[in-house]
PDB file of C-alpha atoms in Angstrom:
ATOM      1  CA  MET A 208      14.083 119.204-118.948  1.00  0.00           C
ATOM      2  CA  ALA A 209      13.249 119.098-115.240  1.00  0.00           C
ATOM      3  CA  PRO A 210       9.689 118.237-114.191  1.00  0.00           C
ATOM      4  CA  VAL A 211       7.429 121.115-113.137  1.00  0.00           C
ATOM      5  CA  GLU A 212       4.310 121.336-111.001  1.00  0.00           C
ATOM      6  CA  VAL A 213       1.055 120.119-112.529  1.00  0.00           C
ATOM      7  CA  PRO A 214      -1.356 123.076-112.807  1.00  0.00           C
ATOM      8  CA  ALA A 215      -4.678 122.998-110.972  1.00  0.00           C
ATOM      9  CA  LEU A 216      -7.273 122.073-113.589  1.00  0.00           C
ATOM     10  CA  ARG A 217     -10.288 124.199-112.659  1.00  0.00           C
ATOM     11  CA  PRO A 218      -8.524 127.587-112.482  1.00  0.00           C
ATOM     12  CA  LEU A 219      -6.661 126.779-115.697  1.00  0.00           C
ATOM     13  CA  ALA A 220      -9.870 125.723-117.452  1.00  0.00           C
ATOM     14  CA  ALA A 221     -11.526 128.984-116.384  1.00  0.00           C
ATOM     15  CA  ARG A 222      -8.674 130.986-117.921  1.00  0.00           C
ATOM     16  CA  VAL A 223      -8.945 129.047-121.151  1.00  0.00           C
ATOM     17  CA  VAL A 224     -12.741 129.416-121.353  1.00  0.00           C
ATOM     18  CA  ASP A 225     -12.418 133.189-120.797  1.00  0.00           C
ATOM     19  CA  ARG A 226     -10.521 133.407-124.064  1.00  0.00           C
ATOM     20  CA  TYR A 227     -13.607 132.122-125.926  1.00  0.00           C
ATOM     21  CA  ALA A 228     -15.720 135.077-124.799  1.00  0.00           C
ATOM     22  CA  GLY A 229     -16.242 136.148-128.421  1.00  0.00           C
ATOM     23  CA  CYS A 230     -17.476 132.700-129.444  1.00  0.00           C
ATOM     24  CA  SER A 231     -20.937 131.170-129.165  1.00  0.00           C
ATOM     25  CA  ARG A 232     -22.354 129.938-125.879  1.00  0.00           C
ATOM     26  CA  TYR A 233     -22.263 126.427-127.296  1.00  0.00           C
ATOM     27  CA  ALA A 234     -18.550 126.727-128.110  1.00  0.00           C
ATOM     28  CA  ARG A 235     -17.753 128.016-124.623  1.00  0.00           C
ATOM     29  CA  GLY A 236     -19.749 125.205-123.018  1.00  0.00           C
ATOM     30  CA  PHE A 237     -18.065 122.622-125.222  1.00  0.00           C
ATOM     31  CA  VAL A 238     -14.579 123.887-124.347  1.00  0.00           C
ATOM     32  CA  GLN A 239     -15.362 123.949-120.639  1.00  0.00           C
ATOM     33  CA  GLY A 240     -16.866 120.477-120.723  1.00  0.00           C
ATOM     34  CA  LYS A 241     -13.944 118.975-122.614  1.00  0.00           C
ATOM     35  CA  LEU A 242     -11.373 120.499-120.303  1.00  0.00           C
ATOM     36  CA  LEU A 243     -13.113 119.500-117.082  1.00  0.00           C
ATOM     37  CA  THR A 244     -14.526 116.079-117.955  1.00  0.00           C
ATOM     38  CA  ASP A 245     -12.312 114.521-120.634  1.00  0.00           C
ATOM     39  CA  PRO A 246      -9.730 112.259-118.922  1.00  0.00           C
ATOM     40  CA  ALA A 247      -7.214 113.216-121.621  1.00  0.00           C
ATOM     41  CA  THR A 248      -6.961 116.788-120.305  1.00  0.00           C
ATOM     42  CA  GLY A 249      -5.491 115.845-116.949  1.00  0.00           C
ATOM     43  CA  ALA A 250      -3.368 113.122-118.525  1.00  0.00           C
ATOM     44  CA  ILE A 251      -1.758 115.487-121.020  1.00  0.00           C
ATOM     45  CA  LEU A 252      -1.114 118.169-118.402  1.00  0.00           C
ATOM     46  CA  ARG A 253       0.537 115.630-116.103  1.00  0.00           C
ATOM     47  CA  LEU A 254       2.689 114.290-118.916  1.00  0.00           C
ATOM     48  CA  ALA A 255       3.729 117.769-120.040  1.00  0.00           C
ATOM     49  CA  ALA A 256       4.609 118.758-116.470  1.00  0.00           C
ATOM     50  CA  ALA A 257       6.638 115.564-115.988  1.00  0.00           C
ATOM     51  CA  LYS A 258       8.623 116.406-119.125  1.00  0.00           C
ATOM     52  CA  GLY A 259       9.221 120.014-118.110  1.00  0.00           C
ATOM     53  CA  GLY A 260       6.982 121.171-120.964  1.00  0.00           C
ATOM     54  CA  PHE A 261       6.285 120.072-124.518  1.00  0.00           C
ATOM     55  CA  GLY A 262       8.226 122.790-126.369  1.00  0.00           C
ATOM     56  CA  ARG A 263       6.748 123.490-129.816  1.00  0.00           C
ATOM     57  CA  VAL A 264       3.478 121.608-130.158  1.00  0.00           C
ATOM     58  CA  ALA A 265       1.662 120.432-133.288  1.00  0.00           C
ATOM     59  CA  ASP A 266      -1.965 119.728-132.324  1.00  0.00           C
ATOM     60  CA  LEU A 267      -3.552 117.594-135.057  1.00  0.00           C
ATOM     61  CA  GLY A 268      -7.327 117.433-135.123  1.00  0.00           C
ATOM     62  CA  CYS A 269      -7.230 120.291-132.635  1.00  0.00           C
ATOM     63  CA  GLY A 270     -10.919 121.197-132.818  1.00  0.00           C
ATOM     64  CA  ARG A 271     -11.412 124.519-131.056  1.00  0.00           C
ATOM     65  CA  GLY A 272      -7.845 124.432-129.752  1.00  0.00           C
ATOM     66  CA  GLN A 273      -8.557 124.210-126.031  1.00  0.00           C
ATOM     67  CA  VAL A 274      -5.833 121.664-125.226  1.00  0.00           C
ATOM     68  CA  GLY A 275      -3.101 123.684-126.893  1.00  0.00           C
ATOM     69  CA  LEU A 276      -4.260 126.892-125.229  1.00  0.00           C
ATOM     70  CA  ALA A 277      -4.314 125.163-121.845  1.00  0.00           C
ATOM     71  CA  LEU A 278      -0.709 124.066-122.375  1.00  0.00           C
ATOM     72  CA  LEU A 279       0.313 127.593-123.340  1.00  0.00           C
ATOM     73  CA  LEU A 280      -1.443 129.282-120.421  1.00  0.00           C
ATOM     74  CA  ALA A 281       0.064 126.732-118.022  1.00  0.00           C
ATOM     75  CA  GLY A 282       3.566 127.452-119.352  1.00  0.00           C
ATOM     76  CA  LEU A 283       3.841 123.884-120.643  1.00  0.00           C
ATOM     77  CA  ALA A 284       4.281 124.751-124.336  1.00  0.00           C
ATOM     78  CA  GLU A 285       6.349 127.348-126.172  1.00  0.00           C
ATOM     79  CA  SER A 286       4.053 127.539-129.191  1.00  0.00           C
ATOM     80  CA  VAL A 287       1.157 125.657-130.780  1.00  0.00           C
ATOM     81  CA  ALA A 288       0.364 124.934-134.425  1.00  0.00           C
ATOM     82  CA  GLY A 289      -3.124 123.440-134.743  1.00  0.00           C
ATOM     83  CA  LEU A 290      -4.779 121.774-137.737  1.00  0.00           C
ATOM     84  CA  ASP A 291      -8.383 120.634-138.091  1.00  0.00           C
ATOM     85  CA  LEU A 292     -10.739 119.881-140.967  1.00  0.00           C
ATOM     86  CA  ASP A 293     -13.587 121.935-139.434  1.00  0.00           C
ATOM     87  CA  ALA A 294     -13.175 125.580-140.483  1.00  0.00           C
ATOM     88  CA  GLY A 295     -15.775 126.754-137.959  1.00  0.00           C
ATOM     89  CA  LYS A 296     -13.871 125.247-135.051  1.00  0.00           C
ATOM     90  CA  ILE A 297     -10.637 126.704-136.405  1.00  0.00           C
ATOM     91  CA  ALA A 298     -12.254 130.156-136.446  1.00  0.00           C
ATOM     92  CA  ASP A 299     -13.075 129.751-132.738  1.00  0.00           C
ATOM     93  CA  ALA A 300      -9.515 128.602-132.032  1.00  0.00           C
ATOM     94  CA  LYS A 301      -8.026 131.595-133.838  1.00  0.00           C
ATOM     95  CA  ARG A 302     -10.267 133.994-131.928  1.00  0.00           C
ATOM     96  CA  ALA A 303      -9.371 132.424-128.578  1.00  0.00           C
ATOM     97  CA  ALA A 304      -5.637 132.348-129.349  1.00  0.00           C
ATOM     98  CA  ALA A 305      -5.318 136.078-130.099  1.00  0.00           C
ATOM     99  CA  GLY A 306      -2.061 137.390-128.648  1.00  0.00           C
ATOM    100  CA  LEU A 307      -0.637 133.954-127.891  1.00  0.00           C
ATOM    101  CA  PRO A 308       2.107 132.097-129.820  1.00  0.00           C
ATOM    102  CA  ALA A 309      -0.444 129.869-131.527  1.00  0.00           C
ATOM    103  CA  GLY A 310      -1.579 129.462-135.115  1.00  0.00           C
ATOM    104  CA  TYR A 311      -4.557 127.464-136.349  1.00  0.00           C
ATOM    105  CA  GLU A 312      -5.427 126.426-139.893  1.00  0.00           C
ATOM    106  CA  ALA A 313      -8.163 124.369-141.538  1.00  0.00           C
ATOM    107  CA  ALA A 314      -6.558 121.343-143.191  1.00  0.00           C
ATOM    108  CA  ASP A 315      -7.159 117.740-144.232  1.00  0.00           C
ATOM    109  CA  LEU A 316      -4.746 115.678-142.133  1.00  0.00           C
ATOM    110  CA  ALA A 317      -4.558 113.049-144.852  1.00  0.00           C
ATOM    111  CA  LEU A 318      -2.885 115.629-147.097  1.00  0.00           C
ATOM    112  CA  ALA A 319      -1.479 118.484-145.021  1.00  0.00           C
ATOM    113  CA  PRO A 320       2.182 118.567-143.938  1.00  0.00           C
ATOM    114  CA  VAL A 321       2.698 118.037-140.214  1.00  0.00           C
ATOM    115  CA  PRO A 322       4.251 121.219-138.772  1.00  0.00           C
ATOM    116  CA  PRO A 323       7.838 120.811-137.528  1.00  0.00           C
ATOM    117  CA  CYS A 324       7.662 120.570-133.751  1.00  0.00           C
ATOM    118  CA  ASP A 325       8.990 119.042-130.570  1.00  0.00           C
ATOM    119  CA  THR A 326       5.734 117.283-129.656  1.00  0.00           C
ATOM    120  CA  VAL A 327       2.852 116.046-131.818  1.00  0.00           C
ATOM    121  CA  LEU A 328      -0.557 115.597-130.176  1.00  0.00           C
ATOM    122  CA  ILE A 329      -3.437 113.774-131.836  1.00  0.00           C
ATOM    123  CA  PHE A 330      -6.588 112.694-129.998  1.00  0.00           C
ATOM    124  CA  ASP A 331      -9.424 110.544-131.347  1.00  0.00           C
ATOM    125  CA  VAL A 332      -8.673 111.263-135.006  1.00  0.00           C
ATOM    126  CA  LEU A 333      -6.806 108.316-136.476  1.00  0.00           C
ATOM    127  CA  LEU A 334      -9.686 105.844-136.127  1.00  0.00           C
ATOM    128  CA  GLN A 335     -11.804 108.115-138.358  1.00  0.00           C
ATOM    129  CA  MET A 336      -9.363 107.700-141.253  1.00  0.00           C
ATOM    130  CA  PRO A 337      -8.837 104.792-143.680  1.00  0.00           C
ATOM    131  CA  VAL A 338      -6.110 102.396-142.555  1.00  0.00           C
ATOM    132  CA  ARG A 339      -3.536 103.455-145.150  1.00  0.00           C
ATOM    133  CA  ALA A 340      -4.092 107.129-144.328  1.00  0.00           C
ATOM    134  CA  GLN A 341      -3.666 106.413-140.607  1.00  0.00           C
ATOM    135  CA  LEU A 342      -0.322 104.702-141.068  1.00  0.00           C
ATOM    136  CA  ASP A 343       0.888 107.390-143.466  1.00  0.00           C
ATOM    137  CA  LEU A 344      -0.032 110.126-140.995  1.00  0.00           C
ATOM    138  CA  VAL A 345       1.687 108.350-138.086  1.00  0.00           C
ATOM    139  CA  ALA A 346       4.841 108.071-140.189  1.00  0.00           C
ATOM    140  CA  ARG A 347       4.702 111.779-141.068  1.00  0.00           C
ATOM    141  CA  MET A 348       4.124 112.662-137.416  1.00  0.00           C
ATOM    142  CA  ALA A 349       7.239 110.691-136.500  1.00  0.00           C
ATOM    143  CA  GLU A 350       9.281 112.564-139.107  1.00  0.00           C
ATOM    144  CA  ALA A 351       8.044 115.956-137.856  1.00  0.00           C
ATOM    145  CA  ALA A 352       8.441 115.413-134.090  1.00  0.00           C
ATOM    146  CA  GLN A 353      11.834 116.129-132.563  1.00  0.00           C
ATOM    147  CA  ARG A 354      10.978 114.680-129.146  1.00  0.00           C
ATOM    148  CA  ARG A 355       7.689 112.816-128.895  1.00  0.00           C
ATOM    149  CA  VAL A 356       4.357 111.817-130.373  1.00  0.00           C
ATOM    150  CA  VAL A 357       1.303 111.516-128.107  1.00  0.00           C
ATOM    151  CA  ILE A 358      -1.754 109.665-129.428  1.00  0.00           C
ATOM    152  CA  ARG A 359      -5.042 109.175-127.619  1.00  0.00           C
ATOM    153  CA  ALA A 360      -6.141 105.959-129.311  1.00  0.00           C
ATOM    154  CA  PHE A 361      -9.075 103.549-129.259  1.00  0.00           C
ATOM    155  CA  ASP A 362      -7.786 100.083-128.292  1.00  0.00           C
ATOM    156  CA  PRO A 363      -9.857  97.553-130.278  1.00  0.00           C
ATOM    157  CA  ASP A 364      -8.469  94.698-128.197  1.00  0.00           C
ATOM    158  CA  CYS A 365      -9.641  96.066-124.841  1.00  0.00           C
ATOM    159  CA  GLY A 366     -12.375  93.516-124.136  1.00  0.00           C
ATOM    160  CA  TRP A 367     -15.807  94.768-123.084  1.00  0.00           C
ATOM    161  CA  ARG A 368     -14.697  98.386-123.338  1.00  0.00           C
ATOM    162  CA  ALA A 369     -13.847  97.916-127.008  1.00  0.00           C
ATOM    163  CA  ARG A 370     -17.142  96.148-127.704  1.00  0.00           C
ATOM    164  CA  LEU A 371     -19.150  98.890-126.004  1.00  0.00           C
ATOM    165  CA  GLY A 372     -17.099 101.673-127.582  1.00  0.00           C
ATOM    166  CA  SER A 373     -17.519 100.172-131.035  1.00  0.00           C
ATOM    167  CA  ALA A 374     -21.290  99.923-130.596  1.00  0.00           C
ATOM    168  CA  MET A 375     -21.450 103.556-129.417  1.00  0.00           C
ATOM    169  CA  GLU A 376     -19.339 104.730-132.350  1.00  0.00           C
ATOM    170  CA  GLU A 377     -21.438 102.835-134.883  1.00  0.00           C
ATOM    171  CA  ALA A 378     -24.626 104.309-133.415  1.00  0.00           C
ATOM    172  CA  GLY A 379     -23.099 107.780-133.607  1.00  0.00           C
ATOM    173  CA  ARG A 380     -22.134 107.288-137.244  1.00  0.00           C
ATOM    174  CA  ARG A 381     -25.682 106.258-138.141  1.00  0.00           C
ATOM    175  CA  LEU A 382     -27.040 109.378-136.460  1.00  0.00           C
ATOM    176  CA  ARG A 383     -24.462 111.743-137.982  1.00  0.00           C
ATOM    177  CA  ARG A 384     -24.579 110.231-141.468  1.00  0.00           C
ATOM    178  CA  ASP A 385     -21.313 112.023-142.221  1.00  0.00           C
ATOM    179  CA  GLY A 386     -19.632 109.134-144.008  1.00  0.00           C
ATOM    180  CA  SER A 387     -16.757 109.048-141.526  1.00  0.00           C
ATOM    181  CA  ALA A 388     -14.673 105.903-141.225  1.00  0.00           C
ATOM    182  CA  PHE A 389     -14.337 103.801-138.090  1.00  0.00           C
ATOM    183  CA  GLU A 390     -11.108 101.837-138.394  1.00  0.00           C
ATOM    184  CA  PRO A 391      -9.434 101.527-134.961  1.00  0.00           C
ATOM    185  CA  LEU A 392      -6.116  99.785-135.521  1.00  0.00           C
ATOM    186  CA  PRO A 393      -4.458  97.409-133.055  1.00  0.00           C
ATOM    187  CA  LEU A 394      -1.990  99.394-131.006  1.00  0.00           C
ATOM    188  CA  ALA A 395       0.942  97.387-132.336  1.00  0.00           C
ATOM    189  CA  ARG A 396       0.190  98.644-135.847  1.00  0.00           C
ATOM    190  CA  LEU A 397       0.148 102.260-134.656  1.00  0.00           C
ATOM    191  CA  GLU A 398       3.405 101.730-132.779  1.00  0.00           C
ATOM    192  CA  ALA A 399       5.204 100.093-135.704  1.00  0.00           C
ATOM    193  CA  PRO A 400       5.910 103.244-137.804  1.00  0.00           C
ATOM    194  CA  LEU A 401       7.118 105.008-134.657  1.00  0.00           C
ATOM    195  CA  ARG A 402       9.433 102.199-133.561  1.00  0.00           C
ATOM    196  CA  GLU A 403      10.798 101.903-137.095  1.00  0.00           C
ATOM    197  CA  ARG A 404      11.896 105.544-136.791  1.00  0.00           C
ATOM    198  CA  GLY A 405      13.675 105.077-133.494  1.00  0.00           C
ATOM    199  CA  PHE A 406      10.941 105.975-131.005  1.00  0.00           C
ATOM    200  CA  GLN A 407      10.374 104.075-127.786  1.00  0.00           C
ATOM    201  CA  THR A 408       6.692 103.574-127.013  1.00  0.00           C
ATOM    202  CA  ARG A 409       4.513 102.943-123.994  1.00  0.00           C
ATOM    203  CA  VAL A 410       0.744 102.697-123.545  1.00  0.00           C
ATOM    204  CA  THR A 411      -1.304 103.611-120.469  1.00  0.00           C
ATOM    205  CA  PRO A 412      -5.069 103.646-119.841  1.00  0.00           C
ATOM    206  CA  CYS A 413      -6.770 106.982-120.525  1.00  0.00           C
ATOM    207  CA  TRP A 414     -10.412 106.106-120.022  1.00  0.00           C
ATOM    208  CA  GLY A 415     -10.812 107.659-116.570  1.00  0.00           C
ATOM    209  CA  TRP A 416     -14.455 107.577-115.514  1.00  0.00           C
ATOM    210  CA  THR A 417     -15.692 106.530-118.978  1.00  0.00           C
ATOM    211  CA  PRO A 418     -16.458 102.987-120.191  1.00  0.00           C
ATOM    212  CA  LEU A 419     -14.443 103.567-123.389  1.00  0.00           C
ATOM    213  CA  PRO A 420     -11.237 101.746-124.427  1.00  0.00           C
ATOM    214  CA  ASN A 421      -9.200 104.930-124.759  1.00  0.00           C
ATOM    215  CA  VAL A 422      -5.469 104.716-124.093  1.00  0.00           C
ATOM    216  CA  MET A 423      -2.553 107.127-124.295  1.00  0.00           C
ATOM    217  CA  LEU A 424       0.222 105.990-126.602  1.00  0.00           C
ATOM    218  CA  VAL A 425       3.391 107.971-125.914  1.00  0.00           C
ATOM    219  CA  ALA A 426       6.344 107.618-128.287  1.00  0.00           C
ATOM    220  CA  GLU A 427       9.625 109.335-127.402  1.00  0.00           C
ATOM    221  CA  ARG A 428      13.025 109.602-128.991  1.00  0.00           C
ATOM    222  CA  PRO A 429      15.675 108.176-126.670  1.00  0.00           C
ATOM    223  CA  ARG A 430      17.923 110.770-125.086  1.00  0.00           C
TER     224      ARG A 430
END
């Protein structure tokens, strides 16, 4: 598909936030903050525009659904199917998506089927899963995606950024006491199940203004 123009972020973010009018003030503030300050937002919009849109999107670990809704409102996705473990966030996503071609369900990504799609998105989720579950999910994502898989990943080999990011994550886990895992895999291990299934992969920095070792791993089926 031919590339299209990248949408202006602030007007698009305002349109997305308006759809959360029935949600709490905290939820609206969170959505606005993520859209305007997370480097992944601009990166995913630029990638989608360069590809002429993402087609049918499966958004795994979608949270409140703001990324998928931004893609829809920008005309960069045909539909969105979002999954997240947090039922409260899914309720916000469903409320905000009313009238749009988007469906959101609470689900455990270690067990739930990946919806058939053109593009799978998953941000900051894999490292919270045990290693075997991560690799199994990446393989299932590859089977479900007709065109591409896009992963925002934590690169554990990224020098001082990885050391700082690991320390921040460990501190957060001690504060949350939620029992979540922290198992960031080397990028080559995440790429392996994708390459084995015929995808070509590339990795670019996605840390923006932050000190974190976040990268965007894009896997695409050759045309």
